[in-house]
Structure formats: C-alpha cells, structure tokens
Amino acid sequence: AQSVTQLGSHVSVSEGALVLLRCNYSSSVPPYLFWYVQYPNQGLQLLLKYTSAATLVKGINGFEAEFKKSETSFHLTKPSAHMSDAAEYFCAGGFKTIFGAGTRLFVKA
Amino acid sequence: DTGVSQDPRHKITKRGQNVTFRCDPISEHNRLYWYRQTLGQGPEFLTYFQNEAQLEKSRLLSDRFSAERPKGSFSTLEIQRTEQGDSAMYLCASSTGDREGPREKLFFGSGTQLSVL
C-alpha cells in the first residue's frame, strides 16, 4: 500500500536553530512529493514540491527538501528557525496526494 | 485569486441528521478535491472532480456520503444520517488539473469542522 510516514508528531527547536522534519515514502508511491504547511485557522499551503529537475528543492520561507530515492526520503530543512515557522507541516506524495500524519513544529524564543 | 472558500466553518449536529457543506474553488480551477482530516492525522482523500465529472471515490466514502459539482464550479458534500465517527474537518482543495499533471499544486480552503453529538 502507498504510504507517507513522518517521523515525530512534534518537533521543538530554538529560534535560530536548524529545522529538520523527516518524511519517508513507500516505494510504491510515485515520486510526486510535496510539503504543505498549515498555520492555525488557515488552509494548507504548498511549501515546495519535487519536480525531478533537481534533487534539492527550494521552497518558500527559506525551506528546502532533498529527494533521496535510495532512502525513499524527502526531509524538510531550514537553516535557521523563526518564531513564525511554528505550524503543522505535512509531507505528501503520489496521485491524489497521500498525506503523512503531520509534524507540529514549535519554536522557542 | 480569492482562494478556496468553504461554508460553513463549523457545524454541530445531532447524530442521525443530514448535513451539507459547500466549497467554492478558485474560479479557473477545473479540478476539485474533498479530504477529511481527524485530529492528529493528515488529510485523507475522499473524492475528486474534473469539471462536473466525479472521477474517483475513496473506499472511505460510504453510501451515506454524496458529493456533487453540478456546473463544474462549486461543489457540495452531503452526509446523511450522521454518526459520531463522521466528526472531522472536511477540507476542499482545487487545482488546475491536467496542466500540471501529477505534480499539481493543491489550493486548500480552511475547512468545515463537523461535530456530531
């Protein structure tokens, strides 16, 4: 079965620290991969998507993700966390977009 | 681009009642999706439309659920004889569809939160 797995339902970092949100997908998931972000009381917004043009994908707000086929991973990173990054992040992939369970990011001052 | 709008934002109903939600997609988007999201989970695909045609329904969509998009614009999702297990956030999303292929970007509404008492 196709699945997208996010490791860690909650991640807490200090402001200015590296953000790393992990995502693995099952090998049966076609390599159409996305990261979405959901701020409180708002709809999901696309952060970035893998288009096969490059394995390192840059998105909005300084986020980027690296597609690693050998590891079936698509981890999301940001070099320096900002308070405004606090939100829930969803990794997604495949046709009709299969979503992971989400990772809530907390940013401490 | 006024975004995807959903109405109502919140709905509280008693078990056994029928409820209907509405979604207005971005005007030029020909593809419309319905998802359901429960606490601690990501959105789960329910169904999608290409213009007015309903092309796929998930096995999650029981016979009590019906969705329509009669003129290829707005869509409604109706749940008949609601059960407590139907309590969830119902999300609508739209996209340009085939223009982007499988890597289409979905634009989501803020959702309708359903509580079945």
mmCIF file of N, CA, C and O in Angstrom, chain A residues 18-88:
data_model
loop_
_atom_site.group_PDB
_atom_site.id
_atom_site.type_symbol
_atom_site.label_atom_id
_atom_site.label_comp_id
_atom_site.label_asym_id
_atom_site.label_seq_id
_atom_site.Cartn_x
_atom_site.Cartn_y
_atom_site.Cartn_z
ATOM 1 N N LEU A 18 18.626 24.899 13.531
ATOM 2 C CA LEU A 18 18.259 24.150 12.328
ATOM 3 C C LEU A 18 16.920 23.442 12.527
ATOM 4 O O LEU A 18 16.660 22.861 13.585
ATOM 5 N N VAL A 19 16.099 23.486 11.490
ATOM 6 C CA VAL A 19 14.850 22.732 11.483
ATOM 7 C C VAL A 19 15.028 21.527 10.566
ATOM 8 O O VAL A 19 15.501 21.668 9.436
ATOM 9 N N LEU A 20 14.677 20.346 11.079
ATOM 10 C CA LEU A 20 14.717 19.122 10.275
ATOM 11 C C LEU A 20 13.446 18.340 10.539
ATOM 12 O O LEU A 20 13.213 17.886 11.661
ATOM 13 N N LEU A 21 12.614 18.216 9.522
ATOM 14 C CA LEU A 21 11.380 17.436 9.623
ATOM 15 C C LEU A 21 11.515 16.264 8.660
ATOM 16 O O LEU A 21 11.761 16.458 7.476
ATOM 17 N N ARG A 22 11.309 15.074 9.189
ATOM 18 C CA ARG A 22 11.605 13.864 8.410
ATOM 19 C C ARG A 22 10.366 13.295 7.731
ATOM 20 O O ARG A 22 9.281 13.262 8.330
ATOM 21 N N CYS A 23 10.580 12.805 6.515
ATOM 22 C CA CYS A 23 9.489 12.203 5.739
ATOM 23 C C CYS A 23 10.055 11.044 4.930
ATOM 24 O O CYS A 23 11.061 11.196 4.232
ATOM 25 N N ASN A 24 9.395 9.909 5.034
ATOM 26 C CA ASN A 24 9.727 8.764 4.193
ATOM 27 C C ASN A 24 8.474 8.310 3.476
ATOM 28 O O ASN A 24 7.370 8.403 4.012
ATOM 29 N N TYR A 25 8.651 7.816 2.279
ATOM 30 C CA TYR A 25 7.513 7.367 1.499
ATOM 31 C C TYR A 25 7.750 5.919 1.093
ATOM 32 O O TYR A 25 8.885 5.481 0.941
ATOM 33 N N SER A 26 6.663 5.188 0.927
ATOM 34 C CA SER A 26 6.797 3.805 0.499
ATOM 35 C C SER A 26 7.218 3.777 -0.963
ATOM 36 O O SER A 26 6.908 4.697 -1.732
ATOM 37 N N SER A 27 7.914 2.731 -1.328
ATOM 38 C CA SER A 27 8.466 2.651 -2.684
ATOM 39 C C SER A 27 7.377 2.609 -3.753
ATOM 40 O O SER A 27 7.644 2.898 -4.926
ATOM 41 N N SER A 28 6.144 2.273 -3.349
ATOM 42 C CA SER A 28 5.045 2.221 -4.310
ATOM 43 C C SER A 28 4.467 3.608 -4.597
ATOM 44 O O SER A 28 3.625 3.763 -5.487
ATOM 45 N N VAL A 29 4.888 4.602 -3.838
ATOM 46 C CA VAL A 29 4.404 5.962 -4.068
ATOM 47 C C VAL A 29 5.169 6.564 -5.239
ATOM 48 O O VAL A 29 6.397 6.619 -5.211
ATOM 49 N N PRO A 30 4.466 7.013 -6.256
ATOM 50 C CA PRO A 30 5.168 7.677 -7.371
ATOM 51 C C PRO A 30 5.922 8.899 -6.853
ATOM 52 O O PRO A 30 5.481 9.532 -5.899
ATOM 53 N N PRO A 31 7.043 9.244 -7.443
ATOM 54 C CA PRO A 31 7.882 10.343 -6.918
ATOM 55 C C PRO A 31 7.318 11.728 -7.195
ATOM 56 O O PRO A 31 7.988 12.582 -7.773
ATOM 57 N N TYR A 32 6.070 11.923 -6.818
ATOM 58 C CA TYR A 32 5.477 13.255 -6.848
ATOM 59 C C TYR A 32 5.317 13.635 -5.388
ATOM 60 O O TYR A 32 4.397 13.179 -4.723
ATOM 61 N N LEU A 33 6.233 14.430 -4.881
ATOM 62 C CA LEU A 33 6.342 14.663 -3.445
ATOM 63 C C LEU A 33 6.200 16.141 -3.122
ATOM 64 O O LEU A 33 6.663 16.989 -3.885
ATOM 65 N N PHE A 34 5.575 16.413 -1.995
ATOM 66 C CA PHE A 34 5.238 17.774 -1.604
ATOM 67 C C PHE A 34 5.435 17.946 -0.095
ATOM 68 O O PHE A 34 5.368 16.990 0.666
ATOM 69 N N TRP A 35 5.637 19.190 0.295
ATOM 70 C CA TRP A 35 5.491 19.600 1.676
ATOM 71 C C TRP A 35 4.464 20.731 1.714
ATOM 72 O O TRP A 35 4.581 21.703 0.959
ATOM 73 N N TYR A 36 3.488 20.566 2.623
ATOM 74 C CA TYR A 36 2.488 21.594 2.857
ATOM 75 C C TYR A 36 2.629 22.075 4.309
ATOM 76 O O TYR A 36 3.026 21.321 5.195
ATOM 77 N N VAL A 37 2.233 23.314 4.544
ATOM 78 C CA VAL A 37 2.253 23.876 5.891
ATOM 79 C C VAL A 37 0.849 24.371 6.231
ATOM 80 O O VAL A 37 0.115 24.853 5.355
ATOM 81 N N GLN A 38 0.472 24.177 7.486
ATOM 82 C CA GLN A 38 -0.835 24.640 7.948
ATOM 83 C C GLN A 38 -0.641 25.504 9.179
ATOM 84 O O GLN A 38 -0.240 25.006 10.238
ATOM 85 N N TYR A 39 -0.938 26.780 9.033
ATOM 86 C CA TYR A 39 -0.906 27.689 10.173
ATOM 87 C C TYR A 39 -2.261 27.637 10.872
ATOM 88 O O TYR A 39 -3.268 27.279 10.247
ATOM 89 N N PRO A 40 -2.314 27.980 12.148
ATOM 90 C CA PRO A 40 -3.583 27.915 12.874
ATOM 91 C C PRO A 40 -4.701 28.661 12.155
ATOM 92 O O PRO A 40 -4.509 29.786 11.684
ATOM 93 N N ASN A 41 -5.841 28.006 12.044
ATOM 94 C CA ASN A 41 -7.047 28.589 11.449
ATOM 95 C C ASN A 41 -6.873 28.970 9.984
ATOM 96 O O ASN A 41 -7.607 29.833 9.479
ATOM 97 N N GLN A 42 -5.916 28.360 9.320
ATOM 98 C CA GLN A 42 -5.733 28.602 7.893
ATOM 99 C C GLN A 42 -5.708 27.275 7.134
ATOM 100 O O GLN A 42 -5.496 26.215 7.709
ATOM 101 N N GLY A 43 -5.947 27.354 5.834
ATOM 102 C CA GLY A 43 -5.855 26.164 4.996
ATOM 103 C C GLY A 43 -4.415 25.772 4.743
ATOM 104 O O GLY A 43 -3.498 26.554 4.953
ATOM 105 N N LEU A 44 -4.223 24.555 4.283
ATOM 106 C CA LEU A 44 -2.881 24.088 3.949
ATOM 107 C C LEU A 44 -2.337 24.886 2.770
ATOM 108 O O LEU A 44 -3.055 25.205 1.826
ATOM 109 N N GLN A 45 -1.046 25.185 2.845
ATOM 110 C CA GLN A 45 -0.380 25.910 1.764
ATOM 111 C C GLN A 45 0.824 25.109 1.299
ATOM 112 O O GLN A 45 1.531 24.529 2.120
ATOM 113 N N LEU A 46 1.071 25.135 0.009
ATOM 114 C CA LEU A 46 2.215 24.416 -0.530
ATOM 115 C C LEU A 46 3.513 25.141 -0.175
ATOM 116 O O LEU A 46 3.654 26.328 -0.424
ATOM 117 N N LEU A 47 4.449 24.388 0.416
ATOM 118 C CA LEU A 47 5.789 24.926 0.698
ATOM 119 C C LEU A 47 6.714 24.691 -0.484
ATOM 120 O O LEU A 47 7.464 25.567 -0.903
ATOM 121 N N LEU A 48 6.689 23.446 -0.978
ATOM 122 C CA LEU A 48 7.539 23.092 -2.100
ATOM 123 C C LEU A 48 7.087 21.759 -2.669
ATOM 124 O O LEU A 48 6.330 21.029 -2.025
ATOM 125 N N LYS A 49 7.569 21.473 -3.880
ATOM 126 C CA LYS A 49 7.258 20.182 -4.484
ATOM 127 C C LYS A 49 8.452 19.692 -5.294
ATOM 128 O O LYS A 49 9.216 20.486 -5.847
ATOM 129 N N TYR A 50 8.616 18.403 -5.347
ATOM 130 C CA TYR A 50 9.682 17.775 -6.108
ATOM 131 C C TYR A 50 9.218 17.622 -7.547
ATOM 132 O O TYR A 50 8.169 17.046 -7.819
ATOM 133 N N THR A 51 10.039 18.123 -8.476
ATOM 134 C CA THR A 51 9.638 18.086 -9.879
ATOM 135 C C THR A 51 10.568 17.244 -10.727
ATOM 136 O O THR A 51 10.404 17.184 -11.926
ATOM 137 N N SER A 52 11.550 16.616 -10.127
ATOM 138 C CA SER A 52 12.546 15.770 -10.798
ATOM 139 C C SER A 52 13.612 16.573 -11.526
ATOM 140 O O SER A 52 14.545 16.001 -12.068
ATOM 141 N N ALA A 53 13.498 17.879 -11.557
ATOM 142 C CA ALA A 53 14.523 18.697 -12.197
ATOM 143 C C ALA A 53 15.797 18.724 -11.361
ATOM 144 O O ALA A 53 16.902 18.811 -11.892
ATOM 145 N N ALA A 54 15.646 18.636 -10.049
ATOM 146 C CA ALA A 54 16.796 18.652 -9.149
ATOM 147 C C ALA A 54 16.398 17.948 -7.870
ATOM 148 O O ALA A 54 15.242 18.031 -7.447
ATOM 149 N N THR A 55 17.345 17.282 -7.247
ATOM 150 C CA THR A 55 17.009 16.545 -6.032
ATOM 151 C C THR A 55 16.857 17.462 -4.829
ATOM 152 O O THR A 55 16.194 17.118 -3.872
ATOM 153 N N LEU A 56 17.491 18.638 -4.878
ATOM 154 C CA LEU A 56 17.337 19.615 -3.800
ATOM 155 C C LEU A 56 16.330 20.660 -4.266
ATOM 156 O O LEU A 56 16.539 21.352 -5.252
ATOM 157 N N VAL A 57 15.244 20.742 -3.543
ATOM 158 C CA VAL A 57 14.151 21.621 -3.929
ATOM 159 C C VAL A 57 14.057 22.789 -2.959
ATOM 160 O O VAL A 57 14.042 22.569 -1.742
ATOM 161 N N LYS A 58 13.997 23.979 -3.489
ATOM 162 C CA LYS A 58 13.854 25.164 -2.634
ATOM 163 C C LYS A 58 12.404 25.614 -2.643
ATOM 164 O O LYS A 58 11.746 25.638 -3.688
ATOM 165 N N GLY A 59 11.917 25.964 -1.451
ATOM 166 C CA GLY A 59 10.534 26.402 -1.335
ATOM 167 C C GLY A 59 10.451 27.799 -0.765
ATOM 168 O O GLY A 59 11.426 28.542 -0.741
ATOM 169 N N ILE A 60 9.268 28.116 -0.285
ATOM 170 C CA ILE A 60 9.063 29.448 0.273
ATOM 171 C C ILE A 60 9.570 29.524 1.709
ATOM 172 O O ILE A 60 9.784 28.502 2.354
ATOM 173 N N ASN A 61 9.773 30.738 2.180
ATOM 174 C CA ASN A 61 10.157 30.997 3.570
ATOM 175 C C ASN A 61 11.474 30.337 3.971
ATOM 176 O O ASN A 61 11.684 30.052 5.149
ATOM 177 N N GLY A 62 12.366 30.085 3.020
ATOM 178 C CA GLY A 62 13.690 29.554 3.328
ATOM 179 C C GLY A 62 13.757 28.056 3.537
ATOM 180 O O GLY A 62 14.805 27.523 3.897
ATOM 181 N N PHE A 63 12.668 27.352 3.309
ATOM 182 C CA PHE A 63 12.655 25.897 3.446
ATOM 183 C C PHE A 63 13.185 25.232 2.184
ATOM 184 O O PHE A 63 13.036 25.748 1.088
ATOM 185 N N GLU A 64 13.775 24.064 2.371
ATOM 186 C CA GLU A 64 14.181 23.247 1.243
ATOM 187 C C GLU A 64 14.059 21.773 1.628
ATOM 188 O O GLU A 64 13.995 21.427 2.814
ATOM 189 N N ALA A 65 14.004 20.934 0.619
ATOM 190 C CA ALA A 65 13.878 19.493 0.864
ATOM 191 C C ALA A 65 14.742 18.764 -0.149
ATOM 192 O O ALA A 65 14.902 19.209 -1.285
ATOM 193 N N GLU A 66 15.278 17.631 0.281
ATOM 194 C CA GLU A 66 16.130 16.846 -0.594
ATOM 195 C C GLU A 66 15.499 15.492 -0.861
ATOM 196 O O GLU A 66 15.145 14.757 0.068
ATOM 197 N N PHE A 67 15.330 15.184 -2.133
ATOM 198 C CA PHE A 67 14.787 13.900 -2.556
ATOM 199 C C PHE A 67 15.931 12.887 -2.615
ATOM 200 O O PHE A 67 16.904 13.094 -3.336
ATOM 201 N N LYS A 68 15.794 11.812 -1.849
ATOM 202 C CA LYS A 68 16.798 10.743 -1.864
ATOM 203 C C LYS A 68 16.095 9.437 -2.180
ATOM 204 O O LYS A 68 15.493 8.804 -1.307
ATOM 205 N N LYS A 69 16.208 9.030 -3.431
ATOM 206 C CA LYS A 69 15.489 7.838 -3.882
ATOM 207 C C LYS A 69 15.971 6.593 -3.146
ATOM 208 O O LYS A 69 15.186 5.726 -2.783
ATOM 209 N N SER A 70 17.284 6.506 -2.919
ATOM 210 C CA SER A 70 17.845 5.313 -2.282
ATOM 211 C C SER A 70 17.344 5.142 -0.859
ATOM 212 O O SER A 70 17.287 4.023 -0.347
ATOM 213 N N GLU A 71 16.988 6.246 -0.229
ATOM 214 C CA GLU A 71 16.479 6.195 1.141
ATOM 215 C C GLU A 71 14.972 6.387 1.192
ATOM 216 O O GLU A 71 14.401 6.395 2.283
ATOM 217 N N THR A 72 14.337 6.542 0.055
ATOM 218 C CA THR A 72 12.904 6.883 -0.053
ATOM 219 C C THR A 72 12.538 7.962 0.965
ATOM 220 O O THR A 72 11.589 7.829 1.742
ATOM 221 N N SER A 73 13.330 9.026 0.949
ATOM 222 C CA SER A 73 13.100 10.112 1.899
ATOM 223 C C SER A 73 12.960 11.449 1.187
ATOM 224 O O SER A 73 13.447 11.635 0.067
ATOM 225 N N PHE A 74 12.312 12.359 1.859
ATOM 226 C CA PHE A 74 12.111 13.722 1.337
ATOM 227 C C PHE A 74 12.052 14.642 2.551
ATOM 228 O O PHE A 74 11.034 15.251 2.849
ATOM 229 N N HIS A 75 13.141 14.750 3.268
ATOM 230 C CA HIS A 75 13.193 15.518 4.516
ATOM 231 C C HIS A 75 13.187 17.018 4.250
ATOM 232 O O HIS A 75 13.807 17.500 3.298
ATOM 233 N N LEU A 76 12.541 17.745 5.135
ATOM 234 C CA LEU A 76 12.420 19.202 5.019
ATOM 235 C C LEU A 76 13.382 19.877 5.986
ATOM 236 O O LEU A 76 13.454 19.466 7.151
ATOM 237 N N THR A 77 14.100 20.878 5.523
ATOM 238 C CA THR A 77 15.039 21.577 6.393
ATOM 239 C C THR A 77 14.928 23.085 6.219
ATOM 240 O O THR A 77 14.454 23.576 5.193
ATOM 241 N N LYS A 78 15.378 23.773 7.262
ATOM 242 C CA LYS A 78 15.546 25.230 7.210
ATOM 243 C C LYS A 78 16.727 25.543 8.121
ATOM 244 O O LYS A 78 16.754 25.088 9.259
ATOM 245 N N PRO A 79 17.697 26.299 7.636
ATOM 246 C CA PRO A 79 18.924 26.520 8.412
ATOM 247 C C PRO A 79 18.695 27.224 9.744
ATOM 248 O O PRO A 79 19.348 26.917 10.728
ATOM 249 N N SER A 80 17.741 28.158 9.775
ATOM 250 C CA SER A 80 17.574 28.974 10.966
ATOM 251 C C SER A 80 16.091 29.204 11.223
ATOM 252 O O SER A 80 15.417 29.879 10.440
ATOM 253 N N ALA A 81 15.580 28.628 12.296
ATOM 254 C CA ALA A 81 14.147 28.713 12.593
ATOM 255 C C ALA A 81 13.755 30.105 13.057
ATOM 256 O O ALA A 81 14.503 30.789 13.765
ATOM 257 N N HIS A 82 12.551 30.488 12.673
ATOM 258 C CA HIS A 82 11.976 31.761 13.102
ATOM 259 C C HIS A 82 10.677 31.469 13.824
ATOM 260 O O HIS A 82 10.009 30.461 13.546
ATOM 261 N N MET A 83 10.333 32.336 14.730
ATOM 262 C CA MET A 83 9.095 32.125 15.500
ATOM 263 C C MET A 83 7.898 31.915 14.580
ATOM 264 O O MET A 83 6.997 31.121 14.874
ATOM 265 N N SER A 84 7.883 32.595 13.454
ATOM 266 C CA SER A 84 6.741 32.499 12.541
ATOM 267 C C SER A 84 6.663 31.155 11.823
ATOM 268 O O SER A 84 5.680 30.878 11.130
ATOM 269 N N ASP A 85 7.684 30.312 11.989
ATOM 270 C CA ASP A 85 7.655 28.984 11.366
ATOM 271 C C ASP A 85 6.816 27.988 12.160
ATOM 272 O O ASP A 85 6.561 26.873 11.681
ATOM 273 N N ALA A 86 6.400 28.355 13.354
ATOM 274 C CA ALA A 86 5.598 27.457 14.174
ATOM 275 C C ALA A 86 4.284 27.155 13.463
ATOM 276 O O ALA A 86 3.489 28.059 13.166
ATOM 277 N N ALA A 87 4.077 25.886 13.157
ATOM 278 C CA ALA A 87 2.919 25.465 12.370
ATOM 279 C C ALA A 87 2.941 23.943 12.295
ATOM 280 O O ALA A 87 3.802 23.292 12.862
ATOM 281 N N GLU A 88 1.978 23.395 11.577
ATOM 282 C CA GLU A 88 1.976 21.957 11.315
ATOM 283 C C GLU A 88 2.401 21.732 9.880
ATOM 284 O O GLU A 88 1.929 22.416 8.962
#
